[in-house]
PDB file of C-alpha atoms in Angstrom:
ATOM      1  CA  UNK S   1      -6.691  30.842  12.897  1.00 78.00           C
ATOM      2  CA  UNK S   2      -4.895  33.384  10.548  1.00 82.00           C
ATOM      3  CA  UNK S   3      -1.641  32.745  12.770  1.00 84.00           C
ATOM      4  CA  UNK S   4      -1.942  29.011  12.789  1.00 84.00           C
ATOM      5  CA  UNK S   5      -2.231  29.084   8.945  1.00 87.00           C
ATOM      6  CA  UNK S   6       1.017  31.457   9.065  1.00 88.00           C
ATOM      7  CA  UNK S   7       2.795  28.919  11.202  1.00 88.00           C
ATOM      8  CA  UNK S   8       1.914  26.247   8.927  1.00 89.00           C
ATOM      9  CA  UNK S   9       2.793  27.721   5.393  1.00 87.00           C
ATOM     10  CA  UNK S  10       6.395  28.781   7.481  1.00 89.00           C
ATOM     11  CA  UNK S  11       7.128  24.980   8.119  1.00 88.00           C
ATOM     12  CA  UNK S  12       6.608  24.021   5.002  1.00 88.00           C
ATOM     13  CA  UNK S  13       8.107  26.630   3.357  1.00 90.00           C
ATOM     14  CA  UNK S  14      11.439  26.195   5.811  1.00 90.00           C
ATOM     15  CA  UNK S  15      11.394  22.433   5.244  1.00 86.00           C
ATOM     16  CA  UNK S  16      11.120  21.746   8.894  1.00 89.00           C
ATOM     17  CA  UNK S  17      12.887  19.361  10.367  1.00 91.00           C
ATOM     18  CA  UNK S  18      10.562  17.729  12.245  1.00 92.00           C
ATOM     19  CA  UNK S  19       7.969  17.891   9.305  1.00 93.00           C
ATOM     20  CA  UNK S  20      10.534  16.008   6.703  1.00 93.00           C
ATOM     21  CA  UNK S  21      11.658  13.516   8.884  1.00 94.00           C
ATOM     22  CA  UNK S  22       8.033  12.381  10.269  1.00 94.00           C
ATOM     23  CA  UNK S  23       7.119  12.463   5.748  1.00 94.00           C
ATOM     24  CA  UNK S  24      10.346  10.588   5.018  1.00 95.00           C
ATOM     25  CA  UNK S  25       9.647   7.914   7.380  1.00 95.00           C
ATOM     26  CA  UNK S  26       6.176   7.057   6.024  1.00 95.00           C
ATOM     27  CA  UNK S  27       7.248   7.265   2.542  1.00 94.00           C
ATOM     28  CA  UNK S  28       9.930   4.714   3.325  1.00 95.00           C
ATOM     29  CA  UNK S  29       7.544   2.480   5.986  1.00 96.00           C
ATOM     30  CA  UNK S  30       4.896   3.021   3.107  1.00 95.00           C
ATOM     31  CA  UNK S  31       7.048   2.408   0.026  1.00 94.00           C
ATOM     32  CA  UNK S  32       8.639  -0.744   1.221  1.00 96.00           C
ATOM     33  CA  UNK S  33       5.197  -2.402   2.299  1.00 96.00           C
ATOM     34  CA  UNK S  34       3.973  -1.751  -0.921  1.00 96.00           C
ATOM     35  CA  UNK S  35       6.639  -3.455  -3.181  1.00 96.00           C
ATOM     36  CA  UNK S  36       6.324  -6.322  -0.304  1.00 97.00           C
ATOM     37  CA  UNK S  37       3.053  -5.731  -0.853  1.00 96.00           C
ATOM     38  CA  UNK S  38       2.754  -6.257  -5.014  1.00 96.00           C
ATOM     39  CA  UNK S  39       5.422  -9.299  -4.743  1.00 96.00           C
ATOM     40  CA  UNK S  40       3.079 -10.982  -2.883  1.00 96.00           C
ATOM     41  CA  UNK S  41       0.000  -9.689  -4.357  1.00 95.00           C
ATOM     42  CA  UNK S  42       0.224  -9.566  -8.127  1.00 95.00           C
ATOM     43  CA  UNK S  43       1.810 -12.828  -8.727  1.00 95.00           C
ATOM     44  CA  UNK S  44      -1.056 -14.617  -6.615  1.00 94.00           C
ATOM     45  CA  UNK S  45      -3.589 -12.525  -8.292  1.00 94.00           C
ATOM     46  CA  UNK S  46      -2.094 -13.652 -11.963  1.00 92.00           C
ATOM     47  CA  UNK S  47      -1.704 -17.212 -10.651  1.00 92.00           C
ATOM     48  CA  UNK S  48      -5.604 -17.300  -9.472  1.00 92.00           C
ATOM     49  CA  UNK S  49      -6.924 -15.668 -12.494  1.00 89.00           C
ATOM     50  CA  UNK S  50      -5.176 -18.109 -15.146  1.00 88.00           C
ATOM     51  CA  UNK S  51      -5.907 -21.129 -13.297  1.00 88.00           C
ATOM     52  CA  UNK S  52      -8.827 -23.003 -12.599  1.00 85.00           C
ATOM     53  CA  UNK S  53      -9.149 -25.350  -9.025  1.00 86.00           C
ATOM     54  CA  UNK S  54     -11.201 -26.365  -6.649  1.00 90.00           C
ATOM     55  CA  UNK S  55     -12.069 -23.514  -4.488  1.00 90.00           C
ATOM     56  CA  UNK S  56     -10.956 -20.707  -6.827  1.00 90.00           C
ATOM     57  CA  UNK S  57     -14.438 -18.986  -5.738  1.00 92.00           C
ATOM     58  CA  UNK S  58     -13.716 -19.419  -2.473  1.00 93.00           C
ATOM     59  CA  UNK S  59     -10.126 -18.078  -2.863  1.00 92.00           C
ATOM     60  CA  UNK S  60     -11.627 -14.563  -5.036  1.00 92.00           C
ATOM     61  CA  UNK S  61     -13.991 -13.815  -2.595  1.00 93.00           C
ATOM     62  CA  UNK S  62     -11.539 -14.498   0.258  1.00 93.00           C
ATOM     63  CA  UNK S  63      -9.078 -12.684  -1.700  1.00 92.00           C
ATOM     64  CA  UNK S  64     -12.146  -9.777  -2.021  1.00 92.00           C
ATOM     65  CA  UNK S  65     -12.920  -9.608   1.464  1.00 92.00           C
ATOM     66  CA  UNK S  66      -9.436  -9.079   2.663  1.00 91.00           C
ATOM     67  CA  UNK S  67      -9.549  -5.937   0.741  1.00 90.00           C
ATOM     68  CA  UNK S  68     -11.574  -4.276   3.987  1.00 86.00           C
ATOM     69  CA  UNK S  69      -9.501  -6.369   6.299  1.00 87.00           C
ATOM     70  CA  UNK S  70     -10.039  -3.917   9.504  1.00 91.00           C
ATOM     71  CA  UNK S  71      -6.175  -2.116  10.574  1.00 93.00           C
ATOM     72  CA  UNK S  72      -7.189  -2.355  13.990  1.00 93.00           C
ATOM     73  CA  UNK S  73      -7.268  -6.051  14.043  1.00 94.00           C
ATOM     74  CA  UNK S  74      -4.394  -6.434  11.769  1.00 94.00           C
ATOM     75  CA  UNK S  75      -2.416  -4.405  14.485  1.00 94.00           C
ATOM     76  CA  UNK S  76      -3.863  -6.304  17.018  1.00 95.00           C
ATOM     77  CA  UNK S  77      -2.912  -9.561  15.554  1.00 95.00           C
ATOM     78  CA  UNK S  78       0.653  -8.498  14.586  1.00 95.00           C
ATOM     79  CA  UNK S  79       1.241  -7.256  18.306  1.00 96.00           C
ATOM     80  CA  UNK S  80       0.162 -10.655  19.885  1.00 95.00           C
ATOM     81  CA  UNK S  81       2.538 -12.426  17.334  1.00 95.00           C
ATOM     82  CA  UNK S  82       5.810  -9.675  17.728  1.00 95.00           C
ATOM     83  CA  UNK S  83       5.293  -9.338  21.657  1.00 93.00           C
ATOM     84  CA  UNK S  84       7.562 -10.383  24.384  1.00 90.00           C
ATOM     85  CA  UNK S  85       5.721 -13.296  25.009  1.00 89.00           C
ATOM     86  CA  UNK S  86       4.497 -14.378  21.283  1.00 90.00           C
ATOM     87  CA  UNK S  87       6.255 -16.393  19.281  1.00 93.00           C
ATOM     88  CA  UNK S  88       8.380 -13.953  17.155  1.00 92.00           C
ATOM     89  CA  UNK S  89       8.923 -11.463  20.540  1.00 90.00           C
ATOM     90  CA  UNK S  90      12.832 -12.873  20.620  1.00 90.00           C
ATOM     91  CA  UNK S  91      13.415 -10.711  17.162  1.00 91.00           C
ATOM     92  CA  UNK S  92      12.531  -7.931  18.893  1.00 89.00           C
ATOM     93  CA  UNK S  93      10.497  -6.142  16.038  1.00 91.00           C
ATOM     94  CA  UNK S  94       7.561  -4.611  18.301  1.00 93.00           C
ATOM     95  CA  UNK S  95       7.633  -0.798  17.981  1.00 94.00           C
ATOM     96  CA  UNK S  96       9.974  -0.779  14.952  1.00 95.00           C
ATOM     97  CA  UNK S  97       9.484   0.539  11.479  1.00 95.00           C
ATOM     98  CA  UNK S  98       9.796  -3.243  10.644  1.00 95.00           C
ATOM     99  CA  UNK S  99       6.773  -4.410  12.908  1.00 95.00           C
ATOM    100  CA  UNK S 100       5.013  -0.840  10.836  1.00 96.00           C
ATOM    101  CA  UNK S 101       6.022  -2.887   7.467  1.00 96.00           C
ATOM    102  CA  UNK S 102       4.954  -5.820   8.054  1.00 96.00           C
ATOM    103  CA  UNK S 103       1.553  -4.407   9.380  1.00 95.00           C
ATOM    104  CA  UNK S 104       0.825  -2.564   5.991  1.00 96.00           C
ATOM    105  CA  UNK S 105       2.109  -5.415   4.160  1.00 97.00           C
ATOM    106  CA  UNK S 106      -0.921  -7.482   5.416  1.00 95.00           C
ATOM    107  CA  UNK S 107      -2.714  -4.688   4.961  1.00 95.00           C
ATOM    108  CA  UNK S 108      -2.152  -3.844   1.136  1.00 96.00           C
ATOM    109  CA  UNK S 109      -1.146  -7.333  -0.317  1.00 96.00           C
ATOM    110  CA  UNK S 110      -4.901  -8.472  -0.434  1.00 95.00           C
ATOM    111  CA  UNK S 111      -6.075  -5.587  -2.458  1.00 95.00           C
ATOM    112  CA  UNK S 112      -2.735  -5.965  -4.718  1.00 96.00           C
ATOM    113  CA  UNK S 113      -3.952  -9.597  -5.314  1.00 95.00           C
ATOM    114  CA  UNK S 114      -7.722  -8.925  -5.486  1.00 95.00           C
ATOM    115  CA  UNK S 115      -7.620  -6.177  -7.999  1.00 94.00           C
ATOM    116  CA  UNK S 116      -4.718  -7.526 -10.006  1.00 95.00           C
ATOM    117  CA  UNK S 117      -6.728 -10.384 -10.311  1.00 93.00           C
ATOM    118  CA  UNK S 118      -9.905  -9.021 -11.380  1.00 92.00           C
ATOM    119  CA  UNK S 119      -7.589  -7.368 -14.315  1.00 91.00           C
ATOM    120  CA  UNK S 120      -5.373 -10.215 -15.210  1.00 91.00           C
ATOM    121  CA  UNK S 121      -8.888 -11.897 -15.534  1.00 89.00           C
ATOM    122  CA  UNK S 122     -10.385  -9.395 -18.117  1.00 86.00           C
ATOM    123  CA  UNK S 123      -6.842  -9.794 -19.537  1.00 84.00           C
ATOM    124  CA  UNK S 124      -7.746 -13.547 -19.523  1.00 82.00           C
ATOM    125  CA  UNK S 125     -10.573 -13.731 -21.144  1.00 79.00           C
ATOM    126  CA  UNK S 126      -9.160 -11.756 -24.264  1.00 77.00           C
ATOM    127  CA  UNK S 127      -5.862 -13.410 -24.920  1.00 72.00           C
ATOM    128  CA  UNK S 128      -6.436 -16.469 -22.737  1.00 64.00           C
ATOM    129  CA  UNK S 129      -7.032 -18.655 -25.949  1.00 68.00           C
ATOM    130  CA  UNK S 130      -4.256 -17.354 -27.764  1.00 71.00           C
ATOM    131  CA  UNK S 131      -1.959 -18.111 -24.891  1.00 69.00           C
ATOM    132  CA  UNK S 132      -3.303 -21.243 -24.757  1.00 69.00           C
ATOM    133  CA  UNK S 133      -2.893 -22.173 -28.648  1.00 68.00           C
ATOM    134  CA  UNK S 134       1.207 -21.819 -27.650  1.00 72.00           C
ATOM    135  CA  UNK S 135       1.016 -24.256 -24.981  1.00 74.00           C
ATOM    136  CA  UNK S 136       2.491 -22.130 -22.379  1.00 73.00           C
ATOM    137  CA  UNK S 137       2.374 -23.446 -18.869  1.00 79.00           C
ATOM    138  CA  UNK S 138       0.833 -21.720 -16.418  1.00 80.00           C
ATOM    139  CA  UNK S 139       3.601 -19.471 -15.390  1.00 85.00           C
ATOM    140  CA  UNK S 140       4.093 -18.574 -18.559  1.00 86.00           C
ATOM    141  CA  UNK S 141       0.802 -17.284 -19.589  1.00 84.00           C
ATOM    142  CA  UNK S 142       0.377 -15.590 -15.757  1.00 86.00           C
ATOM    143  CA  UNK S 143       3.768 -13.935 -16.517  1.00 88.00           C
ATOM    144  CA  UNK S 144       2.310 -12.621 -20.421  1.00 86.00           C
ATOM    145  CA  UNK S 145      -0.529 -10.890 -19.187  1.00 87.00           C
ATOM    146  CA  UNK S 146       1.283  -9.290 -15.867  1.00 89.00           C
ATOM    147  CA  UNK S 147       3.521  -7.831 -18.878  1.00 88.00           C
ATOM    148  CA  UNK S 148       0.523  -6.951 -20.760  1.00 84.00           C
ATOM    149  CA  UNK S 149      -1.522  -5.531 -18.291  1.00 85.00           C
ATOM    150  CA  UNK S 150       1.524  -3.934 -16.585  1.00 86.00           C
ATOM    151  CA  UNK S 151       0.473  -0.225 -17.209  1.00 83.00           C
ATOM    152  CA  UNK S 152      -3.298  -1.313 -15.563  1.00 84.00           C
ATOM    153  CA  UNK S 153      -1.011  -3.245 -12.579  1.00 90.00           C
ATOM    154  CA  UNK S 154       0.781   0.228 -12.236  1.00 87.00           C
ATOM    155  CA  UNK S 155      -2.389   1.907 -10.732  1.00 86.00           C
ATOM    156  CA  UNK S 156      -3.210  -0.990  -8.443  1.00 91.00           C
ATOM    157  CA  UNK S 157       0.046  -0.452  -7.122  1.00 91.00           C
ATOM    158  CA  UNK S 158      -0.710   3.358  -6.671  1.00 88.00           C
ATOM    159  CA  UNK S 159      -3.833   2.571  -5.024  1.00 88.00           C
ATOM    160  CA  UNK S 160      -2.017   0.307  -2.669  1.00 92.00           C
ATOM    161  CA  UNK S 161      -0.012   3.201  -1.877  1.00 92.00           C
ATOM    162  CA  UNK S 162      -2.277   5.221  -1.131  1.00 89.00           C
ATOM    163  CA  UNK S 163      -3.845   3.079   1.552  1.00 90.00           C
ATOM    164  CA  UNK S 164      -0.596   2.709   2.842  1.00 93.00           C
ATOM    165  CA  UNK S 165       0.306   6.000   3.328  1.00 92.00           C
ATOM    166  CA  UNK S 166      -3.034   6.773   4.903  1.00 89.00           C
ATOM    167  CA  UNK S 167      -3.095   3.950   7.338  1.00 90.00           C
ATOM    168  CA  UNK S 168      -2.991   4.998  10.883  1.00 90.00           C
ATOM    169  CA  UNK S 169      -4.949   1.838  13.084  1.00 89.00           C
ATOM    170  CA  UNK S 170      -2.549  -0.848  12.081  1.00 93.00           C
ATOM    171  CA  UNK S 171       0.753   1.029  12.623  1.00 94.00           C
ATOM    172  CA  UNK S 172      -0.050   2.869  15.769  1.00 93.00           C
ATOM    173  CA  UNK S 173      -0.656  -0.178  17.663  1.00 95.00           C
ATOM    174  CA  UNK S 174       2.447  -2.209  16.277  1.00 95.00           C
ATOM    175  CA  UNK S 175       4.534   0.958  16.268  1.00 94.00           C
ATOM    176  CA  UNK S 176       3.855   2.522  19.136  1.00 91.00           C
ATOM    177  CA  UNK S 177       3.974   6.389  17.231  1.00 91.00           C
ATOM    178  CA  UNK S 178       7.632   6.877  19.236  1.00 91.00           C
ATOM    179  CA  UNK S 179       8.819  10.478  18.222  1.00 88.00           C
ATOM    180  CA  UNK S 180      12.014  10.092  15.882  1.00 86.00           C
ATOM    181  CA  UNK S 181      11.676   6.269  15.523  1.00 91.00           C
ATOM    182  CA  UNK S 182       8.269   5.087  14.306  1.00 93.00           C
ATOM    183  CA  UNK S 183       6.071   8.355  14.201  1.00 93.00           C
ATOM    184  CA  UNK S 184       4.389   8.744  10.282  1.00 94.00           C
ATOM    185  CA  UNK S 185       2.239  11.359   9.158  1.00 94.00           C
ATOM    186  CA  UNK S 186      -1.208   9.675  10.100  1.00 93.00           C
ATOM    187  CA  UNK S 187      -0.557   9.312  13.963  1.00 93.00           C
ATOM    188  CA  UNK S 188       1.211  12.178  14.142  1.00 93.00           C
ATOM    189  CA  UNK S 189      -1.557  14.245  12.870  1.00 93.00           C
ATOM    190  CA  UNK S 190      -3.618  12.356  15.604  1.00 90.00           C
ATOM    191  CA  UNK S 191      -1.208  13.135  17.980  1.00 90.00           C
ATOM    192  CA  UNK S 192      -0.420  16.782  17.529  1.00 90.00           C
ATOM    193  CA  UNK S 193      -4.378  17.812  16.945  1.00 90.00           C
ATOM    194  CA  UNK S 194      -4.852  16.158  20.359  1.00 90.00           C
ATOM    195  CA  UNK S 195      -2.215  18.159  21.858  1.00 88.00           C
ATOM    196  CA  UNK S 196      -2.919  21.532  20.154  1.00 87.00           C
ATOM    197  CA  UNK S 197      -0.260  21.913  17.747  1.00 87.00           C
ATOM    198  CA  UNK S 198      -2.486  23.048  14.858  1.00 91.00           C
ATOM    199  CA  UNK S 199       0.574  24.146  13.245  1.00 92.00           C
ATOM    200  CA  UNK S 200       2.275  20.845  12.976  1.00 92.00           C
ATOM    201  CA  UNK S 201      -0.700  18.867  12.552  1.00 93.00           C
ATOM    202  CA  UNK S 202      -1.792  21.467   9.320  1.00 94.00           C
ATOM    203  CA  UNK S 203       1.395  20.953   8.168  1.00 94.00           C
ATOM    204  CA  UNK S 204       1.542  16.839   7.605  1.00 94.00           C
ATOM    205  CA  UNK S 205      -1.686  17.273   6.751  1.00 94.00           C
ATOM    206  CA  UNK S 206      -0.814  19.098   3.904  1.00 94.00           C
ATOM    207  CA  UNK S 207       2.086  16.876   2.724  1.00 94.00           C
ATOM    208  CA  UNK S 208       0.163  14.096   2.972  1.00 92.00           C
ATOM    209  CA  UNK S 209      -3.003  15.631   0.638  1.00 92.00           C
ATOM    210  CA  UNK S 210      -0.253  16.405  -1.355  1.00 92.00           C
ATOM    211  CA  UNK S 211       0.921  13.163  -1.865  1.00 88.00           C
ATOM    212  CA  UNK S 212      -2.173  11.765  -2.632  1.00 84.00           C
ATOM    213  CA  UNK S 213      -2.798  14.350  -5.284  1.00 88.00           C
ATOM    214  CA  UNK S 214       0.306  13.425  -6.668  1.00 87.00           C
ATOM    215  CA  UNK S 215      -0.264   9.922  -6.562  1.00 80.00           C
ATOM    216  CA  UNK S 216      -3.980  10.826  -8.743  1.00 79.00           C
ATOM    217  CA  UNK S 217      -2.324  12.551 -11.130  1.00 85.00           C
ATOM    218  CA  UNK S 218       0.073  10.300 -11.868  1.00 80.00           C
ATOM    219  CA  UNK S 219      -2.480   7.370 -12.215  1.00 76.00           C
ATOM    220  CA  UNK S 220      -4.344   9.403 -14.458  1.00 78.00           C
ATOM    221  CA  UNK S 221      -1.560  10.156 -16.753  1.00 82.00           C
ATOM    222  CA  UNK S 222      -0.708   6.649 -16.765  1.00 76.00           C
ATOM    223  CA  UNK S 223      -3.879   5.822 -17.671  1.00 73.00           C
ATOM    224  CA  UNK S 224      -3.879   8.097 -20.787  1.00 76.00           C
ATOM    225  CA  UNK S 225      -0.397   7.000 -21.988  1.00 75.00           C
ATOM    226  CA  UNK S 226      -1.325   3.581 -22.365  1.00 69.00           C
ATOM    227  CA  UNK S 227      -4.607   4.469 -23.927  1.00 67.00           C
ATOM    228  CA  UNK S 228      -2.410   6.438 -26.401  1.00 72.00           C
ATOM    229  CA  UNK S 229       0.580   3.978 -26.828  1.00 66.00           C
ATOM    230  CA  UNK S 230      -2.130   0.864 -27.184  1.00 58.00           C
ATOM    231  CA  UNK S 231      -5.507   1.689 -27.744  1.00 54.00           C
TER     232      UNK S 231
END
């Protein structure tokens, strides 16, 4: 054990290579699904939350229950639609850091929308009347609280990341965990505990906890600037 944790703390303290580029491909599979992710998301969320229809319950708790949308079947899904034989296999995207994208796009944009909604909402129900007394369309008042709620809207992007980055069902079935081309952090840690490399698998591990921490830290420092800044 005491050698393993040796081996580990000299990876990461050498910056290995495999180590960095295994982090540095989730980040940027992880980072790009999320602003996908939060295009999609937040403006449906605002859009739902300012306006009433028929069916807006049905759309929230739609919106709600896609927030524990299984990755398995997401990756499932996305793999019938991107193979050789579905209908997007001529782009070729199976076992690509674009199929791994899109997979944690689906993932993440429901729990964009469903939380951004639920604070846009709250939002809502404050200023909603004031908005109103302008006459601002729709749009308008969606895009007033986004702007006003954008520090809140900040952590529900963090959040998203976070799921992202931890996500292994979704993007080992669509990506195939291919060493140098669409291996992350999650399924390699799989990968190397299964094969015995402690050392390697310690060593993501760590990055990845690290990450995470990071990610809580800076949520929580958000947090306590805008309670500073605005009350």
């Amino acid at each position: 054990m005491l050698a393993t944790l040796q081996e580990t703390l000299a990876k990461l303290a050498s910056l290995d290579r495999e180590v960095v580029a295994i982090a540095w491909l989730s980040l940027r599979v992880s980072v790009s699904a999320v602003l996908l992710g939060s295009c999609l998301g937040i403006p449906l969320g605002a859009l739902v939350a300012v306006t009433d229809f028929p069916g807006r319950q049905t759309v929230i708790g739609l919106l709600n229950a896609l927030m524990g949308l299984p990755p398995v079947i997401v990756g499932l899904v996305l793999y019938l639609l991107l193979s050789r034989s579905g209908p997007l296999g001529p782009f070729g995207l199976l076992f690509t850091p674009g199929a791994m994208i899109a997979a944690q796009t689906v993932l993440v944009a429901p729990l964009v929308a469903a939380l951004s909604r639920q604070i846009l909402a709250d939002a809502e129900a404050h200023l909603g009347e004031q908005l109103r007394s302008l006459r601002l369309g729709t749009v308008r008042r969606a895009a007033a609280l986004v702007f006003d709620a954008r520090f809140s809207l900040v952590t529900v992007v963090l959040a998203a990341f976070g799921r992202a980055i931890s996500e292994v069902g979704a993007v080992l079935v669509v990506g195939g965990n291919i060493a140098g081309q669409t291996r992350t952090m999650t399924t390699a840690i799989s990968l190397e505990t299964q094969k015995g490399d402690l050392p390697l698998a310690l060593a993501l591990g760590a990055v990845l906890i690290g990450l995470v921490i990071v990610l809580n830290a800076a949520a929580s420092l958000l947090r306590g600037y805008a309670l500073r800044a605005y009350g």
